[in-house]
PDB file of N, CA and C in Angstrom:
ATOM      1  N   UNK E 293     218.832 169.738  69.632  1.00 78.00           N
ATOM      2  CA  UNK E 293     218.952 169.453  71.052  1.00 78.00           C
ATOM      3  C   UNK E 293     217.881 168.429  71.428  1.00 78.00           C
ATOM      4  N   UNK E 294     218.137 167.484  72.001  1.00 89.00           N
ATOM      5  CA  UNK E 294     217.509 166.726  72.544  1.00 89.00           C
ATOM      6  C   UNK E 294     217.238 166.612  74.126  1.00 89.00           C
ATOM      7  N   UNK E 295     216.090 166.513  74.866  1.00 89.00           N
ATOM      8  CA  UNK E 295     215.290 166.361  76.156  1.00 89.00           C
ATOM      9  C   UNK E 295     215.387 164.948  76.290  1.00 89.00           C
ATOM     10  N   UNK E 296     215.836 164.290  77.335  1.00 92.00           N
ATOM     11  CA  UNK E 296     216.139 163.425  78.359  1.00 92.00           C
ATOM     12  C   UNK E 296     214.887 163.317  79.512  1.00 92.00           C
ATOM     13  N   UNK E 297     214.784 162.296  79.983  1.00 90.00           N
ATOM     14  CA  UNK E 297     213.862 161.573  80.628  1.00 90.00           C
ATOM     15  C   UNK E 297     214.383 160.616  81.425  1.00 90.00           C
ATOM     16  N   UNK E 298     215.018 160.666  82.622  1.00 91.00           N
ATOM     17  CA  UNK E 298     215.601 159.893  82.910  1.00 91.00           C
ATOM     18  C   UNK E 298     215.244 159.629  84.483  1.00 91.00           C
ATOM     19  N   UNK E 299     215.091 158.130  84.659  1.00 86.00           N
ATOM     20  CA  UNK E 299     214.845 158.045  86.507  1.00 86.00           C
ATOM     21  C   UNK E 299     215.867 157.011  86.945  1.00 86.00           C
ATOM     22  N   UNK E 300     216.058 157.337  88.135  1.00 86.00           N
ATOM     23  CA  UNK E 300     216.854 157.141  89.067  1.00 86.00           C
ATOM     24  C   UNK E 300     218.166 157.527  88.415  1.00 86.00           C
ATOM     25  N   UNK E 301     218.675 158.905  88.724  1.00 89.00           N
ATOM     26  CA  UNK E 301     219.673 159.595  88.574  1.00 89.00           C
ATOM     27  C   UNK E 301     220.323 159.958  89.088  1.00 89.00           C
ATOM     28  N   UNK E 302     220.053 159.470  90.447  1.00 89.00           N
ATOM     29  CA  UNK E 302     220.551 160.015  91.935  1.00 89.00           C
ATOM     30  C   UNK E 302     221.879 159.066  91.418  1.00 89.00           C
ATOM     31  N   UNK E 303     222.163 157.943  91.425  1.00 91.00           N
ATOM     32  CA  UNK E 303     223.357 157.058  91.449  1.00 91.00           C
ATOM     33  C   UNK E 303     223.382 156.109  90.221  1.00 91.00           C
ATOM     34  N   UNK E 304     224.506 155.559  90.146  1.00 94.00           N
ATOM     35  CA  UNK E 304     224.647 154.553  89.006  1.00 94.00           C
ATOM     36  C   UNK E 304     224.474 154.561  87.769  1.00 94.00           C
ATOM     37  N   UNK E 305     223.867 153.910  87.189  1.00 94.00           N
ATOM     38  CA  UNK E 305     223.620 153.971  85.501  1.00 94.00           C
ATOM     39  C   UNK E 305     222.812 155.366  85.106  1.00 94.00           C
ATOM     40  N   UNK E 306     222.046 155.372  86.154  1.00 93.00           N
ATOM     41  CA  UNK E 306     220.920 156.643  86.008  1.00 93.00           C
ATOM     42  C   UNK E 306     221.929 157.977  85.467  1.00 93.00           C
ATOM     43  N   UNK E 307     222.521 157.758  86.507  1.00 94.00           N
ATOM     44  CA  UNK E 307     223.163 159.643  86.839  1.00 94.00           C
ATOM     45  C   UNK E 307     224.386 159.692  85.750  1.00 94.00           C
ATOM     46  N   UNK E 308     224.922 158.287  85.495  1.00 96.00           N
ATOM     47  CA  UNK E 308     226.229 158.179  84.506  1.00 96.00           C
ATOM     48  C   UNK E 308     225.394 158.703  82.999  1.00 96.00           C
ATOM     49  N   UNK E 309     224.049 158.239  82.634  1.00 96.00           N
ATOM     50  CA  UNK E 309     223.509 158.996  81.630  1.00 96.00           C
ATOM     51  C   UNK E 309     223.238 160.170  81.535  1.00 96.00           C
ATOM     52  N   UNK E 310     222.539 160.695  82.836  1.00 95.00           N
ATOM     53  CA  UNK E 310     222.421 162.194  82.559  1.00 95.00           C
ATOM     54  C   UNK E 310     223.697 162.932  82.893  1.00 95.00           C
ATOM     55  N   UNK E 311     224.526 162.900  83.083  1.00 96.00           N
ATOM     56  CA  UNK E 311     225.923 163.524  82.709  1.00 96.00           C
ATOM     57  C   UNK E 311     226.383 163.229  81.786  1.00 96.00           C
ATOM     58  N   UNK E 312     226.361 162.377  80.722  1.00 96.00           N
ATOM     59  CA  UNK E 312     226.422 162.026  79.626  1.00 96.00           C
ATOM     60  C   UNK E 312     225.601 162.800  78.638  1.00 96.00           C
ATOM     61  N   UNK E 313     224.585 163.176  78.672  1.00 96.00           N
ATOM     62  CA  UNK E 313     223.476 163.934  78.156  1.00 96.00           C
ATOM     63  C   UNK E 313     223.516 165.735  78.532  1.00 96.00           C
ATOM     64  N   UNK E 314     223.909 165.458  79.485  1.00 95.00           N
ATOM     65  CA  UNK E 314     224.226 167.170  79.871  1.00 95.00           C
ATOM     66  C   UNK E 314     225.896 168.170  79.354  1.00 95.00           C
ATOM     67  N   UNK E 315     226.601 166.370  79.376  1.00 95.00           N
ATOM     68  CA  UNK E 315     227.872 166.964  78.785  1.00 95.00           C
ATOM     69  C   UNK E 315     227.536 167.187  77.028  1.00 95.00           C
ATOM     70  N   UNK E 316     226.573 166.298  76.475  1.00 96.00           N
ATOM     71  CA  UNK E 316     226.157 166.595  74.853  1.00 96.00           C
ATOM     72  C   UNK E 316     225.739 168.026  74.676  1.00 96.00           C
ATOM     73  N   UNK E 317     225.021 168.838  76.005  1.00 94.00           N
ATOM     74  CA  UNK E 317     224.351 170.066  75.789  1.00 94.00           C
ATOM     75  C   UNK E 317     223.019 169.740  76.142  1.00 94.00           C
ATOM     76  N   UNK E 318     222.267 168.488  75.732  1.00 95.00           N
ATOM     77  CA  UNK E 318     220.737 168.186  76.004  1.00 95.00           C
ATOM     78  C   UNK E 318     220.355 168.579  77.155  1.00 95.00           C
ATOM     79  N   UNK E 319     218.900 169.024  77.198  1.00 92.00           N
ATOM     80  CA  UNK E 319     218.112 169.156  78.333  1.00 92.00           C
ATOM     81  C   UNK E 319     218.042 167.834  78.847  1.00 92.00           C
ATOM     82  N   UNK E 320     217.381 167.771  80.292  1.00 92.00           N
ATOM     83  CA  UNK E 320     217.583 166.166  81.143  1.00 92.00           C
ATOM     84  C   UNK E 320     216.546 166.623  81.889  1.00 92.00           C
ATOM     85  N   UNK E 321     215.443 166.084  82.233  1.00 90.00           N
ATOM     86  CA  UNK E 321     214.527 165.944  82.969  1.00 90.00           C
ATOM     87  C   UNK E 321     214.994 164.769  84.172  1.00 90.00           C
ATOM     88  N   UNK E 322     215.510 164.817  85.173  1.00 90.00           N
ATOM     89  CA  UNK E 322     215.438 163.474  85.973  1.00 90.00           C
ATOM     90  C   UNK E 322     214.542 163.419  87.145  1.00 90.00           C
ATOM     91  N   UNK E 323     213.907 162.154  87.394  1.00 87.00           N
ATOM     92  CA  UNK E 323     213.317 161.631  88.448  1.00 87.00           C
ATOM     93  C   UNK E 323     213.668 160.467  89.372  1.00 87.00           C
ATOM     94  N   UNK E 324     213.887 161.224  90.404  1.00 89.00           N
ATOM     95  CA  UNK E 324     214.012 160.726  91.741  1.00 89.00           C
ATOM     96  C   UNK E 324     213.330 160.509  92.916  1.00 89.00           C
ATOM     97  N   UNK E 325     213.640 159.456  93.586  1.00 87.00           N
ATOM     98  CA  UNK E 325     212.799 159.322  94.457  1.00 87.00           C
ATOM     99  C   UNK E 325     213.124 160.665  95.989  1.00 87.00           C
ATOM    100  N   UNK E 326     214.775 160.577  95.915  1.00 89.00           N
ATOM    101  CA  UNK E 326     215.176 161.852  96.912  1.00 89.00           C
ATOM    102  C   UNK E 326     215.924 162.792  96.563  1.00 89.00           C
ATOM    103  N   UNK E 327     215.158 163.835  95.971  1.00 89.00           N
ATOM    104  CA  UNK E 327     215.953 164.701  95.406  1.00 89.00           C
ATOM    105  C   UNK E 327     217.215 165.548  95.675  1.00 89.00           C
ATOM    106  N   UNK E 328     217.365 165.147  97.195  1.00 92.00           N
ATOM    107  CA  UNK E 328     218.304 165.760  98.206  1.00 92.00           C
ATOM    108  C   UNK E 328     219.737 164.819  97.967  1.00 92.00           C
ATOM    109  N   UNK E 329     219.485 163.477  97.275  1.00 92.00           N
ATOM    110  CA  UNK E 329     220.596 162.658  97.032  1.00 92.00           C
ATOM    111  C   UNK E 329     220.984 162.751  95.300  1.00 92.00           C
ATOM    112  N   UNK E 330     220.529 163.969  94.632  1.00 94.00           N
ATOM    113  CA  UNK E 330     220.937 163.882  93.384  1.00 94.00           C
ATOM    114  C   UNK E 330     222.407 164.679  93.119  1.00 94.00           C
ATOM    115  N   UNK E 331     223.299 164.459  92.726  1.00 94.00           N
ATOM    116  CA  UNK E 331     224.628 164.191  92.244  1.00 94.00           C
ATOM    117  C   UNK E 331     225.007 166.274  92.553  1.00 94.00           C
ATOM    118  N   UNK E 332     226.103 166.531  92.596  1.00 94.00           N
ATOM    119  CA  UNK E 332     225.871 168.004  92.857  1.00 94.00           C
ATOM    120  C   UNK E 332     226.004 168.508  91.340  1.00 94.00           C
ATOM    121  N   UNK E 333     226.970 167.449  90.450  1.00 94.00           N
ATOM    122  CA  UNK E 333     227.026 168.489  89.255  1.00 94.00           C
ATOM    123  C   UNK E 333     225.975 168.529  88.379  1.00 94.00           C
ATOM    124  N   UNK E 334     225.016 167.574  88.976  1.00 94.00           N
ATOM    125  CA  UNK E 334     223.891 167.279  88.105  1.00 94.00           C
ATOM    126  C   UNK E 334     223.006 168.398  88.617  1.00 94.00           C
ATOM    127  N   UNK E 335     223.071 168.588  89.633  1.00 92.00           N
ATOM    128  CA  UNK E 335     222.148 169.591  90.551  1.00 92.00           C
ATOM    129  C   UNK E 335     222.053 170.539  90.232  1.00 92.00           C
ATOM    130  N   UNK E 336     223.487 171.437  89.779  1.00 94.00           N
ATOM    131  CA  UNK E 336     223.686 173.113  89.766  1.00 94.00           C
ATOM    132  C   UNK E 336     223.773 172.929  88.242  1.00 94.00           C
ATOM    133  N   UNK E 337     223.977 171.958  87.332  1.00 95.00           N
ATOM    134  CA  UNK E 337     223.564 171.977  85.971  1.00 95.00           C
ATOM    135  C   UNK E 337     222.067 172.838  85.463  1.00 95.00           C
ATOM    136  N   UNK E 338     222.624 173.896  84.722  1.00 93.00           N
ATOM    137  CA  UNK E 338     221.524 175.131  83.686  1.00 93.00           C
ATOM    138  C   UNK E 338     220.022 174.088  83.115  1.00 93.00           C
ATOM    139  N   UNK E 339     220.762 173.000  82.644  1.00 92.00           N
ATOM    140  CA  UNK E 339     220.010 172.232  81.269  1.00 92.00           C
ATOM    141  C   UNK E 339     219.877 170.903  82.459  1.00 92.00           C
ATOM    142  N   UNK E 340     219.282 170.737  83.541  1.00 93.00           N
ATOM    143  CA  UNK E 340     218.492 169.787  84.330  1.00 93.00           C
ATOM    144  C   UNK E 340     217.669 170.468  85.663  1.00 93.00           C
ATOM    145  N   UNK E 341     216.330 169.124  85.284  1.00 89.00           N
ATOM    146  CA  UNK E 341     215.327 169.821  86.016  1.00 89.00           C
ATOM    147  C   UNK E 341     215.108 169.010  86.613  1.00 89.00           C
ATOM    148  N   UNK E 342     214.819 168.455  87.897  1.00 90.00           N
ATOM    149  CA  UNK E 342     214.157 167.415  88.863  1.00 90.00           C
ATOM    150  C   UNK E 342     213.255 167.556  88.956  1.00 90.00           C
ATOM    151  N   UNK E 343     212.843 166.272  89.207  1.00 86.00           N
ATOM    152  CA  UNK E 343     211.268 166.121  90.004  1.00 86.00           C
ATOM    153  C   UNK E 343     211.491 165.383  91.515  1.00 86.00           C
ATOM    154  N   UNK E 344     210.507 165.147  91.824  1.00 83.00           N
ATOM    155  CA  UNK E 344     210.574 163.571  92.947  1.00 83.00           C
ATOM    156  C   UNK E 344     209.919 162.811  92.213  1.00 83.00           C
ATOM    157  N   UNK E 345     210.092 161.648  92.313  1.00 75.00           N
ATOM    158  CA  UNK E 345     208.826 160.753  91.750  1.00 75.00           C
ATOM    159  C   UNK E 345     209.180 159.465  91.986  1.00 75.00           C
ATOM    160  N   UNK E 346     208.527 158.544  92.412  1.00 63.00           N
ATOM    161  CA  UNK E 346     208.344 157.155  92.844  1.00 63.00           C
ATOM    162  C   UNK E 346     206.988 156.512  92.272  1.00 63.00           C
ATOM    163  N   UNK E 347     207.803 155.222  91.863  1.00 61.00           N
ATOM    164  CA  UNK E 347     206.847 153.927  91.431  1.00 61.00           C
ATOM    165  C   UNK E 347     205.301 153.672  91.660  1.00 61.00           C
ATOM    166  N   UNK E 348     205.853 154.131  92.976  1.00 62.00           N
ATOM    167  CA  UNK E 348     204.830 152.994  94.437  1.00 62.00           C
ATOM    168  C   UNK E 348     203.645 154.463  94.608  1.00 62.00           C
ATOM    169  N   UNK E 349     203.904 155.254  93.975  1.00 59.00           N
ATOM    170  CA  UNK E 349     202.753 156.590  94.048  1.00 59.00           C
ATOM    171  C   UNK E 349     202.451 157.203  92.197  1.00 59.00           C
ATOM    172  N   UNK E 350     201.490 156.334  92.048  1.00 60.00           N
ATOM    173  CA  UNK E 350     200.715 156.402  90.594  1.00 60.00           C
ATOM    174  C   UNK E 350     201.179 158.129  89.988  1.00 60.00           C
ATOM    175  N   UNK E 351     200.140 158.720  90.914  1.00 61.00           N
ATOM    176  CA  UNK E 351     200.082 160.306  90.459  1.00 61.00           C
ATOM    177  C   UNK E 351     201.559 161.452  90.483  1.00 61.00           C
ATOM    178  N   UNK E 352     202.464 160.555  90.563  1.00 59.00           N
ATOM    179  CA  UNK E 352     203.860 161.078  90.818  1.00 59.00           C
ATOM    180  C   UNK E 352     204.289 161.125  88.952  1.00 59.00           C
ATOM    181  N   UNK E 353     204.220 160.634  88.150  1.00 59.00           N
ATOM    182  CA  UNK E 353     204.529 160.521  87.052  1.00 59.00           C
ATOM    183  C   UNK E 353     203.730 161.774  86.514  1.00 59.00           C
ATOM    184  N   UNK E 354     202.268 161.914  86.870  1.00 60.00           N
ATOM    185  CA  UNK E 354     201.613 163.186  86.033  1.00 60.00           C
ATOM    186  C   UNK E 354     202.158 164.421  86.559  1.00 60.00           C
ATOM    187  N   UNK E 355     202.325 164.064  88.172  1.00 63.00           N
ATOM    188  CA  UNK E 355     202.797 166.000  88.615  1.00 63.00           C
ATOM    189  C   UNK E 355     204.470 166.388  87.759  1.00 63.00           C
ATOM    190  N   UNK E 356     205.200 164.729  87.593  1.00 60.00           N
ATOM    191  CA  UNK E 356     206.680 165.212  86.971  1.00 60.00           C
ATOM    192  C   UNK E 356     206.084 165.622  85.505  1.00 60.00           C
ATOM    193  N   UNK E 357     205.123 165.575  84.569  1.00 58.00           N
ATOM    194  CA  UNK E 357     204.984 165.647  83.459  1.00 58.00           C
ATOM    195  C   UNK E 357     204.440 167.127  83.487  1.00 58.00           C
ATOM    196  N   UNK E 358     203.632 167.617  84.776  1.00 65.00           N
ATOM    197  CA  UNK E 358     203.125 169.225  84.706  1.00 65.00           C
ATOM    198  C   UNK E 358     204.115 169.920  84.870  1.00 65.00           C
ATOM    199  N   UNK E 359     205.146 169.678  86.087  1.00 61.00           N
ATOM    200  CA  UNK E 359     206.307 169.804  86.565  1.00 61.00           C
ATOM    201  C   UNK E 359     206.963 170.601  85.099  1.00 61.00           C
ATOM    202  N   UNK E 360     207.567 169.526  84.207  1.00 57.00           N
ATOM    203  CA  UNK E 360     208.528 170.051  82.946  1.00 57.00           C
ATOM    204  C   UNK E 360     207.579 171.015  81.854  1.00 57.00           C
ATOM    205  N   UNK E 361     205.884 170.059  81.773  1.00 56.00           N
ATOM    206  CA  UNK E 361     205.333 171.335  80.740  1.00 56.00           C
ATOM    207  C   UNK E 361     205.079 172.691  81.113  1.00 56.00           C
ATOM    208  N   UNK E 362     205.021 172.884  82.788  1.00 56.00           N
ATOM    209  CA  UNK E 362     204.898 174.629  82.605  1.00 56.00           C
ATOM    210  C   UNK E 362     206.088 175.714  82.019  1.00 56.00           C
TER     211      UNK E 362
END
């Protein structure tokens, strides 16, 4: 099984991968900037975990990385 890492999943290429990855079985970590706009089947999916996380805020990348290791 393979873990996924994926941002901007809310729409487009993003979200077409992690449904792609979730239909394989893989875990999917995705990051978004609004988590309220992420996809519904991606949402109620067992094997995906959100974060929020944006560019433009440095310390957003370490809380998504504490986020998945606890």
């Amino acid at each position: 099984m393979t873990t996924w890492f994926i941002t901007g999943a809310s729409r487009g290429l993003g979200a077409e991968i992690a449904r792609t990855a979730v239909g394989a079985g893989d875990n999917v970590l995705i990051a978004v900037r609004n988590p309220d706009l992420v996809p519904e089947n991606l949402n109620t999916a067992a094997n995906v975990h959100t974060v929020a996380d944006s560019a433009t805020i440095p310390s957003s990348a370490a809380t998504a990385h504490d986020d998945v290791a606890a």
